[in-house]
Amino acid sequence: MDEIITQPSAAPVIQALRSIGYNSQTAIADLIDNSIDAKATKICLEFSYNEGNGSIKIIDNGIGMDEIELQTAMTVGSKDPRDKRERDELGRFGMGLKTAAFSLGKRLTVVSKKDSKLSIRCWDLDYVSKENEWLLYKSIPVDIALDFNEIHGDNGTIVFIDKLDRFCGYGTNNIVKSGSFFSKVSRIQKYLEMVFHILLERELLLDINGNQLIPWNPFLEGNPRCYEGEIQYLQSNGKKVIVTPYVLPHPSTFNKRKYRELGV
Ligand SMILES: Nc1ncnc2c1ncn2[C@@H]1O[C@H](COP(=O)(O)OP(=O)(O)OP(=O)(O)O)[C@@H](O)[C@H]1O
Ligand SMILES: [Mg+2]
């Protein structure tokens, strides 16, 4: 049969990928999933406003990537979702790093250190769009100042996102005010305290702009008025799912401040 290789066009595909169902909270959580998959025990997030020309930086102490691994990681669709995953592996599609980052901003720089060796890659969507080619930089653009020493030790990764058009209106007439920028950061913090509460209760250290995250358990475990029901075992796709039901205490048992704090 006659056939012809038909490559997708870079500029429209990348624009379409920017709109895959993330909000800023789920995007940041997806990037943290990657650090957790890389066995990180300490993850530092930095949100910098800089009058709308700011950045988001995630530094982890995970296993890091060598040059080939980083090249694969920066490729859109680097994994077959049908492949068998490790029992506790969170990543599945080989998309999250790129799509989550691009849902926030137009430039994604990753510096990774594995066995003391640094590797660098950077996507700049302005450049991809201009050239309409999947052109990935192998060095850091001159206007980005990154301190590699922020990776302490021999392994770890820095994910740096700037040109934050989606997150704070960079390059548009709608640059968000600093107050809204930091309210967004606070909401992200609350969300992460809930989503990662089990890991935060264990060994994970996670901070945002130097503030340590405190686990928030939505089931109020430990509250004497909270009722833990009988565990149920369900089957789904041949896998066992364990479900523990909770009945939360009546709202009238909290004062106003505590009620708001607990978010029940
Ligand atoms: N912080 C990190 N440290 C080490 N390796 C990483 C890090 N972030 C990404 N990677 C590597 O890059 C790969 C691609 O990441 P990406 O998030 O795009 O896909 P995924 O996690 O495999 O799947 P999903 O699309 O479901 O998130 C990962 O499988 C992992 O090998
Ligand atoms: Mg991922």
PDB file of C-alpha atoms and ligand atoms in Angstrom:
ATOM      1  CA  MET A   1       0.000   0.000   0.000  1.00  0.00           C
ATOM      2  CA  ASP A   2       1.228   3.538  -0.765  1.00  0.00           C
ATOM      3  CA  GLU A   3       2.110   5.503   2.306  1.00  0.00           C
ATOM      4  CA  ILE A   4       3.614   8.802   3.339  1.00  0.00           C
ATOM      5  CA  ILE A   5       5.064   9.885   6.696  1.00  0.00           C
ATOM      6  CA  THR A   6       2.857  12.698   7.973  1.00  0.00           C
ATOM      7  CA  GLN A   7       4.325  14.634  10.884  1.00  0.00           C
ATOM      8  CA  PRO A   8       1.985  16.764  12.975  1.00  0.00           C
ATOM      9  CA  SER A   9       2.717  20.475  12.630  1.00  0.00           C
ATOM     10  CA  ALA A  10       4.535  21.722  15.698  1.00  0.00           C
ATOM     11  CA  ALA A  11       2.885  25.109  16.261  1.00  0.00           C
ATOM     12  CA  PRO A  12      -0.810  24.066  16.236  1.00  0.00           C
ATOM     13  CA  VAL A  13      -0.189  20.821  18.153  1.00  0.00           C
ATOM     14  CA  ILE A  14       1.681  22.578  20.911  1.00  0.00           C
ATOM     15  CA  GLN A  15      -1.050  25.225  21.174  1.00  0.00           C
ATOM     16  CA  ALA A  16      -3.685  22.484  21.420  1.00  0.00           C
ATOM     17  CA  LEU A  17      -1.676  20.694  24.119  1.00  0.00           C
ATOM     18  CA  ARG A  18      -1.712  23.868  26.198  1.00  0.00           C
ATOM     19  CA  SER A  19      -5.428  23.556  26.658  1.00  0.00           C
ATOM     20  CA  ILE A  20      -5.629  20.019  28.063  1.00  0.00           C
ATOM     21  CA  GLY A  21      -7.822  20.241  31.159  1.00  0.00           C
ATOM     22  CA  TYR A  22      -5.410  21.643  33.773  1.00  0.00           C
ATOM     23  CA  ASN A  23      -5.907  24.417  36.237  1.00  0.00           C
ATOM     24  CA  SER A  24      -2.896  25.852  38.053  1.00  0.00           C
ATOM     25  CA  GLN A  25      -3.448  23.588  41.069  1.00  0.00           C
ATOM     26  CA  THR A  26      -3.630  20.321  39.149  1.00  0.00           C
ATOM     27  CA  ALA A  27      -0.724  21.397  36.910  1.00  0.00           C
ATOM     28  CA  ILE A  28       1.582  21.978  39.880  1.00  0.00           C
ATOM     29  CA  ALA A  29       0.376  18.713  41.481  1.00  0.00           C
ATOM     30  CA  ASP A  30       1.287  16.843  38.267  1.00  0.00           C
ATOM     31  CA  LEU A  31       4.813  18.272  38.338  1.00  0.00           C
ATOM     32  CA  ILE A  32       5.133  17.259  41.980  1.00  0.00           C
ATOM     33  CA  ASP A  33       3.952  13.739  41.035  1.00  0.00           C
ATOM     34  CA  ASN A  34       7.031  13.549  38.811  1.00  0.00           C
ATOM     35  CA  SER A  35       9.342  14.515  41.675  1.00  0.00           C
ATOM     36  CA  ILE A  36       7.665  11.907  43.885  1.00  0.00           C
ATOM     37  CA  ASP A  37       8.041   9.266  41.148  1.00  0.00           C
ATOM     38  CA  ALA A  38      11.740  10.223  41.102  1.00  0.00           C
ATOM     39  CA  LYS A  39      11.868   9.333  44.845  1.00  0.00           C
ATOM     40  CA  ALA A  40      12.269  12.927  46.001  1.00  0.00           C
ATOM     41  CA  THR A  41      11.899  13.469  49.753  1.00  0.00           C
ATOM     42  CA  LYS A  42      12.338  17.246  49.619  1.00  0.00           C
ATOM     43  CA  ILE A  43      10.622  19.490  47.081  1.00  0.00           C
ATOM     44  CA  CYS A  44      10.900  23.287  47.127  1.00  0.00           C
ATOM     45  CA  LEU A  45       8.554  25.456  45.100  1.00  0.00           C
ATOM     46  CA  GLU A  46       9.279  29.084  44.362  1.00  0.00           C
ATOM     47  CA  PHE A  47       6.727  31.446  42.851  1.00  0.00           C
ATOM     48  CA  SER A  48       8.218  34.771  41.822  1.00  0.00           C
ATOM     49  CA  TYR A  49       5.951  37.647  40.726  1.00  0.00           C
ATOM     50  CA  ASN A  50       8.356  40.207  39.220  1.00  0.00           C
ATOM     51  CA  GLU A  51       5.552  42.514  37.986  1.00  0.00           C
ATOM     52  CA  GLY A  52       4.029  39.734  35.840  1.00  0.00           C
ATOM     53  CA  ASN A  53       7.341  38.647  34.335  1.00  0.00           C
ATOM     54  CA  GLY A  54       7.793  36.014  37.025  1.00  0.00           C
ATOM     55  CA  SER A  55       8.508  32.320  37.216  1.00  0.00           C
ATOM     56  CA  ILE A  56       7.662  29.048  38.905  1.00  0.00           C
ATOM     57  CA  LYS A  57      10.535  26.855  40.041  1.00  0.00           C
ATOM     58  CA  ILE A  58      10.390  23.335  41.454  1.00  0.00           C
ATOM     59  CA  ILE A  59      13.584  21.931  42.936  1.00  0.00           C
ATOM     60  CA  ASP A  60      13.679  18.301  44.052  1.00  0.00           C
ATOM     61  CA  ASN A  61      16.232  15.917  45.498  1.00  0.00           C
ATOM     62  CA  GLY A  62      15.050  12.924  43.432  1.00  0.00           C
ATOM     63  CA  ILE A  63      17.175  10.573  41.370  1.00  0.00           C
ATOM     64  CA  GLY A  64      17.539  13.078  38.510  1.00  0.00           C
ATOM     65  CA  MET A  65      17.990  12.318  34.822  1.00  0.00           C
ATOM     66  CA  ASP A  66      20.975  11.838  32.573  1.00  0.00           C
ATOM     67  CA  GLU A  67      21.133  13.479  29.143  1.00  0.00           C
ATOM     68  CA  ILE A  68      19.275  10.677  27.313  1.00  0.00           C
ATOM     69  CA  GLU A  69      16.590  10.404  30.007  1.00  0.00           C
ATOM     70  CA  LEU A  70      16.060  14.169  29.977  1.00  0.00           C
ATOM     71  CA  GLN A  71      15.811  14.223  26.192  1.00  0.00           C
ATOM     72  CA  THR A  72      13.120  11.504  26.412  1.00  0.00           C
ATOM     73  CA  ALA A  73      11.383  13.318  29.284  1.00  0.00           C
ATOM     74  CA  MET A  74      11.114  16.507  27.209  1.00  0.00           C
ATOM     75  CA  THR A  75       9.637  14.625  24.251  1.00  0.00           C
ATOM     76  CA  VAL A  76       5.871  14.986  23.973  1.00  0.00           C
ATOM     77  CA  GLY A  77       4.403  11.480  24.479  1.00  0.00           C
ATOM     78  CA  SER A  78       7.481   9.827  25.952  1.00  0.00           C
ATOM     79  CA  LYS A  79       5.664   6.771  27.285  1.00  0.00           C
ATOM     80  CA  ASP A  80       3.059   4.270  26.088  1.00  0.00           C
ATOM     81  CA  PRO A  81       0.134   4.390  28.543  1.00  0.00           C
ATOM     82  CA  ARG A  82      -0.462   0.676  27.884  1.00  0.00           C
ATOM     83  CA  ASP A  83       2.958  -0.227  29.362  1.00  0.00           C
ATOM     84  CA  LYS A  84       2.909  -1.849  32.775  1.00  0.00           C
ATOM     85  CA  ARG A  85       3.718   0.657  35.524  1.00  0.00           C
ATOM     86  CA  GLU A  86       5.496   0.217  38.855  1.00  0.00           C
ATOM     87  CA  ARG A  87       3.026  -0.395  41.684  1.00  0.00           C
ATOM     88  CA  ASP A  88       3.391   3.119  43.133  1.00  0.00           C
ATOM     89  CA  GLU A  89       4.250   4.978  39.913  1.00  0.00           C
ATOM     90  CA  LEU A  90       2.073   8.053  39.308  1.00  0.00           C
ATOM     91  CA  GLY A  91       3.094   8.964  35.719  1.00  0.00           C
ATOM     92  CA  ARG A  92       1.366   7.205  32.837  1.00  0.00           C
ATOM     93  CA  PHE A  93       1.158   9.138  29.562  1.00  0.00           C
ATOM     94  CA  GLY A  94       4.592  10.705  29.127  1.00  0.00           C
ATOM     95  CA  MET A  95       2.857  14.063  28.749  1.00  0.00           C
ATOM     96  CA  GLY A  96       2.494  15.690  32.184  1.00  0.00           C
ATOM     97  CA  LEU A  97       5.807  17.535  32.422  1.00  0.00           C
ATOM     98  CA  LYS A  98       5.237  19.315  29.127  1.00  0.00           C
ATOM     99  CA  THR A  99       1.460  19.804  29.195  1.00  0.00           C
ATOM    100  CA  ALA A 100       1.295  20.873  32.853  1.00  0.00           C
ATOM    101  CA  ALA A 101       4.157  23.345  32.342  1.00  0.00           C
ATOM    102  CA  PHE A 102       2.706  24.755  29.108  1.00  0.00           C
ATOM    103  CA  SER A 103      -0.677  25.235  30.763  1.00  0.00           C
ATOM    104  CA  LEU A 104       1.103  27.769  33.001  1.00  0.00           C
ATOM    105  CA  GLY A 105       3.657  29.413  30.738  1.00  0.00           C
ATOM    106  CA  LYS A 106       5.425  29.359  27.397  1.00  0.00           C
ATOM    107  CA  ARG A 107       8.928  28.399  28.428  1.00  0.00           C
ATOM    108  CA  LEU A 108       9.987  25.229  30.250  1.00  0.00           C
ATOM    109  CA  THR A 109      13.599  24.748  31.304  1.00  0.00           C
ATOM    110  CA  VAL A 110      14.729  21.557  33.036  1.00  0.00           C
ATOM    111  CA  VAL A 111      18.132  21.152  34.636  1.00  0.00           C
ATOM    112  CA  SER A 112      18.745  17.700  36.012  1.00  0.00           C
ATOM    113  CA  LYS A 113      21.688  16.227  37.870  1.00  0.00           C
ATOM    114  CA  LYS A 114      22.398  12.522  37.931  1.00  0.00           C
ATOM    115  CA  ASP A 115      25.567  11.132  39.528  1.00  0.00           C
ATOM    116  CA  SER A 116      26.948  14.724  39.635  1.00  0.00           C
ATOM    117  CA  LYS A 117      26.494  15.265  35.887  1.00  0.00           C
ATOM    118  CA  LEU A 118      24.223  18.101  34.760  1.00  0.00           C
ATOM    119  CA  SER A 119      21.915  17.931  31.747  1.00  0.00           C
ATOM    120  CA  ILE A 120      19.836  20.786  30.363  1.00  0.00           C
ATOM    121  CA  ARG A 121      16.916  21.127  27.958  1.00  0.00           C
ATOM    122  CA  CYS A 122      14.527  24.009  27.275  1.00  0.00           C
ATOM    123  CA  TRP A 123      11.316  24.386  25.283  1.00  0.00           C
ATOM    124  CA  ASP A 124      10.419  27.926  24.267  1.00  0.00           C
ATOM    125  CA  LEU A 125       6.987  27.889  22.615  1.00  0.00           C
ATOM    126  CA  ASP A 126       7.564  31.295  21.021  1.00  0.00           C
ATOM    127  CA  TYR A 127      10.491  29.770  19.150  1.00  0.00           C
ATOM    128  CA  VAL A 128       8.611  26.534  18.308  1.00  0.00           C
ATOM    129  CA  SER A 129       5.718  28.610  16.939  1.00  0.00           C
ATOM    130  CA  LYS A 130       8.011  30.925  14.978  1.00  0.00           C
ATOM    131  CA  GLU A 131       9.901  28.055  13.328  1.00  0.00           C
ATOM    132  CA  ASN A 132       6.937  25.628  13.319  1.00  0.00           C
ATOM    133  CA  GLU A 133       9.396  22.866  14.219  1.00  0.00           C
ATOM    134  CA  TRP A 134       9.925  20.780  17.372  1.00  0.00           C
ATOM    135  CA  LEU A 135      13.182  22.602  18.188  1.00  0.00           C
ATOM    136  CA  LEU A 136      14.422  22.014  21.723  1.00  0.00           C
ATOM    137  CA  TYR A 137      17.290  24.076  23.197  1.00  0.00           C
ATOM    138  CA  LYS A 138      20.182  22.149  24.717  1.00  0.00           C
ATOM    139  CA  SER A 139      21.314  25.089  26.858  1.00  0.00           C
ATOM    140  CA  ILE A 140      19.725  27.739  29.025  1.00  0.00           C
ATOM    141  CA  PRO A 141      18.585  30.934  27.271  1.00  0.00           C
ATOM    142  CA  VAL A 142      20.755  33.894  28.301  1.00  0.00           C
ATOM    143  CA  ASP A 143      17.923  35.769  30.000  1.00  0.00           C
ATOM    144  CA  ILE A 144      17.289  32.949  32.507  1.00  0.00           C
ATOM    145  CA  ALA A 145      19.374  33.008  35.671  1.00  0.00           C
ATOM    146  CA  LEU A 146      19.386  29.571  37.289  1.00  0.00           C
ATOM    147  CA  ASP A 147      21.665  28.583  40.144  1.00  0.00           C
ATOM    148  CA  PHE A 148      22.589  24.919  39.628  1.00  0.00           C
ATOM    149  CA  ASN A 149      23.830  24.788  43.234  1.00  0.00           C
ATOM    150  CA  GLU A 150      20.183  24.796  44.273  1.00  0.00           C
ATOM    151  CA  ILE A 151      20.417  21.069  43.544  1.00  0.00           C
ATOM    152  CA  HIS A 152      22.238  19.972  46.676  1.00  0.00           C
ATOM    153  CA  GLY A 153      24.095  16.691  46.389  1.00  0.00           C
ATOM    154  CA  ASP A 154      24.731  14.539  43.328  1.00  0.00           C
ATOM    155  CA  ASN A 155      21.138  14.058  42.145  1.00  0.00           C
ATOM    156  CA  GLY A 156      18.075  16.214  41.688  1.00  0.00           C
ATOM    157  CA  THR A 157      16.078  18.271  39.240  1.00  0.00           C
ATOM    158  CA  ILE A 158      15.032  21.876  38.699  1.00  0.00           C
ATOM    159  CA  VAL A 159      11.881  22.488  36.654  1.00  0.00           C
ATOM    160  CA  PHE A 160      11.661  26.172  35.762  1.00  0.00           C
ATOM    161  CA  ILE A 161       8.672  27.724  33.992  1.00  0.00           C
ATOM    162  CA  ASP A 162       8.532  31.344  32.888  1.00  0.00           C
ATOM    163  CA  LYS A 163       6.784  33.543  30.309  1.00  0.00           C
ATOM    164  CA  LEU A 164       3.745  32.806  32.500  1.00  0.00           C
ATOM    165  CA  ASP A 165       1.039  34.019  30.115  1.00  0.00           C
ATOM    166  CA  ARG A 166      -1.583  31.574  31.376  1.00  0.00           C
ATOM    167  CA  PHE A 167      -0.681  31.824  35.064  1.00  0.00           C
ATOM    168  CA  CYS A 168      -0.398  35.579  35.374  1.00  0.00           C
ATOM    169  CA  GLY A 169      -0.948  37.210  31.997  1.00  0.00           C
ATOM    170  CA  TYR A 170       2.692  37.706  30.995  1.00  0.00           C
ATOM    171  CA  GLY A 171       2.939  39.455  27.613  1.00  0.00           C
ATOM    172  CA  THR A 172      -0.755  40.467  27.644  1.00  0.00           C
ATOM    173  CA  ASN A 173      -2.668  43.557  28.743  1.00  0.00           C
ATOM    174  CA  ASN A 174      -4.087  41.541  31.623  1.00  0.00           C
ATOM    175  CA  ILE A 175      -1.151  41.078  33.956  1.00  0.00           C
ATOM    176  CA  VAL A 176      -2.570  39.973  37.319  1.00  0.00           C
ATOM    177  CA  LYS A 177      -1.926  42.175  40.331  1.00  0.00           C
ATOM    178  CA  SER A 178       0.531  40.940  42.907  1.00  0.00           C
ATOM    179  CA  GLY A 179      -2.326  40.335  45.406  1.00  0.00           C
ATOM    180  CA  SER A 180      -4.138  37.962  43.031  1.00  0.00           C
ATOM    181  CA  PHE A 181      -0.875  36.265  42.125  1.00  0.00           C
ATOM    182  CA  PHE A 182      -0.151  35.424  45.749  1.00  0.00           C
ATOM    183  CA  SER A 183      -3.793  34.460  46.478  1.00  0.00           C
ATOM    184  CA  LYS A 184      -3.446  31.939  43.667  1.00  0.00           C
ATOM    185  CA  VAL A 185      -0.249  30.667  45.300  1.00  0.00           C
ATOM    186  CA  SER A 186      -2.110  30.308  48.640  1.00  0.00           C
ATOM    187  CA  ARG A 187      -4.866  28.289  46.958  1.00  0.00           C
ATOM    188  CA  ILE A 188      -2.244  26.044  45.375  1.00  0.00           C
ATOM    189  CA  GLN A 189      -0.698  25.566  48.818  1.00  0.00           C
ATOM    190  CA  LYS A 190      -4.060  24.526  50.347  1.00  0.00           C
ATOM    191  CA  TYR A 191      -4.706  22.115  47.479  1.00  0.00           C
ATOM    192  CA  LEU A 192      -1.271  20.490  47.786  1.00  0.00           C
ATOM    193  CA  GLU A 193      -1.696  20.160  51.557  1.00  0.00           C
ATOM    194  CA  MET A 194      -4.839  18.112  50.839  1.00  0.00           C
ATOM    195  CA  VAL A 195      -3.707  16.082  47.805  1.00  0.00           C
ATOM    196  CA  PHE A 196      -0.346  15.096  49.267  1.00  0.00           C
ATOM    197  CA  HIS A 197      -1.449  14.874  52.913  1.00  0.00           C
ATOM    198  CA  ILE A 198      -0.587  11.190  53.257  1.00  0.00           C
ATOM    199  CA  LEU A 199       2.971  11.726  52.005  1.00  0.00           C
ATOM    200  CA  LEU A 200       3.348  14.935  54.041  1.00  0.00           C
ATOM    201  CA  GLU A 201       2.330  12.964  57.132  1.00  0.00           C
ATOM    202  CA  ARG A 202       5.173  10.565  56.339  1.00  0.00           C
ATOM    203  CA  GLU A 203       8.571  11.606  55.014  1.00  0.00           C
ATOM    204  CA  LEU A 204       7.864  14.212  52.308  1.00  0.00           C
ATOM    205  CA  LEU A 205       9.056  17.792  52.913  1.00  0.00           C
ATOM    206  CA  LEU A 206       7.357  20.275  50.632  1.00  0.00           C
ATOM    207  CA  ASP A 207       7.642  24.047  50.845  1.00  0.00           C
ATOM    208  CA  ILE A 208       6.382  27.031  48.906  1.00  0.00           C
ATOM    209  CA  ASN A 209       8.493  30.194  49.036  1.00  0.00           C
ATOM    210  CA  GLY A 210      10.045  28.869  52.250  1.00  0.00           C
ATOM    211  CA  ASN A 211       6.700  27.997  53.975  1.00  0.00           C
ATOM    212  CA  GLN A 212       6.566  24.370  54.995  1.00  0.00           C
ATOM    213  CA  LEU A 213       3.319  22.663  53.888  1.00  0.00           C
ATOM    214  CA  ILE A 214       1.235  21.115  56.653  1.00  0.00           C
ATOM    215  CA  PRO A 215      -0.772  17.970  55.814  1.00  0.00           C
ATOM    216  CA  TRP A 216      -4.522  18.541  55.689  1.00  0.00           C
ATOM    217  CA  ASN A 217      -6.503  15.354  56.119  1.00  0.00           C
ATOM    218  CA  PRO A 218     -10.020  15.958  54.706  1.00  0.00           C
ATOM    219  CA  PHE A 219     -11.423  13.008  56.715  1.00  0.00           C
ATOM    220  CA  LEU A 220     -10.471  14.683  60.001  1.00  0.00           C
ATOM    221  CA  GLU A 221      -8.917  11.467  61.226  1.00  0.00           C
ATOM    222  CA  GLY A 222      -7.955  11.843  64.871  1.00  0.00           C
ATOM    223  CA  ASN A 223     -11.018  13.997  65.653  1.00  0.00           C
ATOM    224  CA  PRO A 224     -12.907  11.999  68.345  1.00  0.00           C
ATOM    225  CA  ARG A 225     -16.297  12.930  66.767  1.00  0.00           C
ATOM    226  CA  CYS A 226     -15.300  11.594  63.345  1.00  0.00           C
ATOM    227  CA  TYR A 227     -16.737   8.144  62.660  1.00  0.00           C
ATOM    228  CA  GLU A 228     -14.693   5.656  60.618  1.00  0.00           C
ATOM    229  CA  GLY A 229     -16.934   3.080  58.944  1.00  0.00           C
ATOM    230  CA  GLU A 230     -16.313  -0.513  58.009  1.00  0.00           C
ATOM    231  CA  ILE A 231     -13.722  -1.095  55.250  1.00  0.00           C
ATOM    232  CA  GLN A 232     -15.194  -2.347  51.979  1.00  0.00           C
ATOM    233  CA  TYR A 233     -13.358  -4.268  49.268  1.00  0.00           C
ATOM    234  CA  LEU A 234     -14.437  -3.625  45.674  1.00  0.00           C
ATOM    235  CA  GLN A 235     -13.215  -5.051  42.368  1.00  0.00           C
ATOM    236  CA  SER A 236     -12.372  -2.760  39.445  1.00  0.00           C
ATOM    237  CA  ASN A 237     -10.710  -3.991  36.229  1.00  0.00           C
ATOM    238  CA  GLY A 238      -9.565  -7.106  38.081  1.00  0.00           C
ATOM    239  CA  LYS A 239      -7.874  -4.998  40.799  1.00  0.00           C
ATOM    240  CA  LYS A 240      -8.877  -4.800  44.450  1.00  0.00           C
ATOM    241  CA  VAL A 241      -9.976  -1.345  45.659  1.00  0.00           C
ATOM    242  CA  ILE A 242     -10.107  -0.721  49.405  1.00  0.00           C
ATOM    243  CA  VAL A 243     -12.664   1.894  50.486  1.00  0.00           C
ATOM    244  CA  THR A 244     -12.873   3.366  53.977  1.00  0.00           C
ATOM    245  CA  PRO A 245     -16.000   5.471  54.613  1.00  0.00           C
ATOM    246  CA  TYR A 246     -15.950   8.403  57.078  1.00  0.00           C
ATOM    247  CA  VAL A 247     -18.803  10.322  58.648  1.00  0.00           C
ATOM    248  CA  LEU A 248     -17.622  13.844  59.512  1.00  0.00           C
ATOM    249  CA  PRO A 249     -18.731  15.589  62.710  1.00  0.00           C
ATOM    250  CA  HIS A 250     -21.701  17.972  62.483  1.00  0.00           C
ATOM    251  CA  PRO A 251     -20.615  21.556  61.546  1.00  0.00           C
ATOM    252  CA  SER A 252     -22.161  22.882  64.764  1.00  0.00           C
ATOM    253  CA  THR A 253     -19.384  21.141  66.719  1.00  0.00           C
ATOM    254  CA  PHE A 254     -16.782  23.615  65.354  1.00  0.00           C
ATOM    255  CA  ASN A 255     -16.364  27.302  65.997  1.00  0.00           C
ATOM    256  CA  LYS A 256     -16.355  29.553  62.884  1.00  0.00           C
ATOM    257  CA  ARG A 257     -12.563  29.850  62.618  1.00  0.00           C
ATOM    258  CA  LYS A 258     -11.971  26.111  63.003  1.00  0.00           C
ATOM    259  CA  TYR A 259     -14.787  25.370  60.534  1.00  0.00           C
ATOM    260  CA  ARG A 260     -13.153  27.559  57.858  1.00  0.00           C
ATOM    261  CA  GLU A 261      -9.709  26.133  58.624  1.00  0.00           C
ATOM    262  CA  LEU A 262     -10.943  22.552  58.217  1.00  0.00           C
ATOM    263  CA  GLY A 263     -12.825  23.327  55.018  1.00  0.00           C
ATOM    264  CA  VAL A 264     -15.540  20.807  55.908  1.00  0.00           C
TER     265      VAL A 264
HETATM  266  N1  LIG B   1      11.441  15.786  38.554  1.00  0.00           N
HETATM  267  C1  LIG B   1      11.823  14.712  37.832  1.00  0.00           C
HETATM  268  N2  LIG B   1      12.871  13.952  38.233  1.00  0.00           N
HETATM  269  C2  LIG B   1      13.264  12.857  37.512  1.00  0.00           C
HETATM  270  N3  LIG B   1      12.658  12.445  36.373  1.00  0.00           N
HETATM  271  C3  LIG B   1      11.618  13.173  35.933  1.00  0.00           C
HETATM  272  C4  LIG B   1      11.154  14.338  36.612  1.00  0.00           C
HETATM  273  N4  LIG B   1      10.109  14.839  35.915  1.00  0.00           N
HETATM  274  C5  LIG B   1       9.933  14.028  34.845  1.00  0.00           C
HETATM  275  N5  LIG B   1      10.833  13.027  34.853  1.00  0.00           N
HETATM  276  C6  LIG B   1      10.965  11.950  33.834  1.00  0.00           C
HETATM  277  O1  LIG B   1      10.332  12.414  32.677  1.00  0.00           O
HETATM  278  C7  LIG B   1       9.365  11.472  32.238  1.00  0.00           C
HETATM  279  C8  LIG B   1       8.253  12.207  31.551  1.00  0.00           C
HETATM  280  O2  LIG B   1       7.483  12.926  32.504  1.00  0.00           O
HETATM  281  P1  LIG B   1       5.968  13.281  32.174  1.00  0.00           P
HETATM  282  O3  LIG B   1       5.369  13.915  33.369  1.00  0.00           O
HETATM  283  O4  LIG B   1       5.939  14.045  30.905  1.00  0.00           O
HETATM  284  O5  LIG B   1       5.313  11.874  31.904  1.00  0.00           O
HETATM  285  P2  LIG B   1       4.957  10.708  32.940  1.00  0.00           P
HETATM  286  O6  LIG B   1       5.152  11.196  34.352  1.00  0.00           O
HETATM  287  O7  LIG B   1       5.744   9.528  32.534  1.00  0.00           O
HETATM  288  O8  LIG B   1       3.424  10.461  32.632  1.00  0.00           O
HETATM  289  P3  LIG B   1       2.187  11.471  32.863  1.00  0.00           P
HETATM  290  O9  LIG B   1       1.906  12.092  31.533  1.00  0.00           O
HETATM  291  O10 LIG B   1       1.086  10.587  33.302  1.00  0.00           O
HETATM  292  O11 LIG B   1       2.605  12.483  33.875  1.00  0.00           O
HETATM  293  C9  LIG B   1       8.974  10.705  33.493  1.00  0.00           C
HETATM  294  O12 LIG B   1       8.496   9.413  33.162  1.00  0.00           O
HETATM  295  C10 LIG B   1      10.289  10.657  34.247  1.00  0.00           C
HETATM  296  O13 LIG B   1      11.059   9.577  33.759  1.00  0.00           O
HETATM  297 MG    MG B   2       4.232  12.947  35.037  1.00  0.00          MG
END
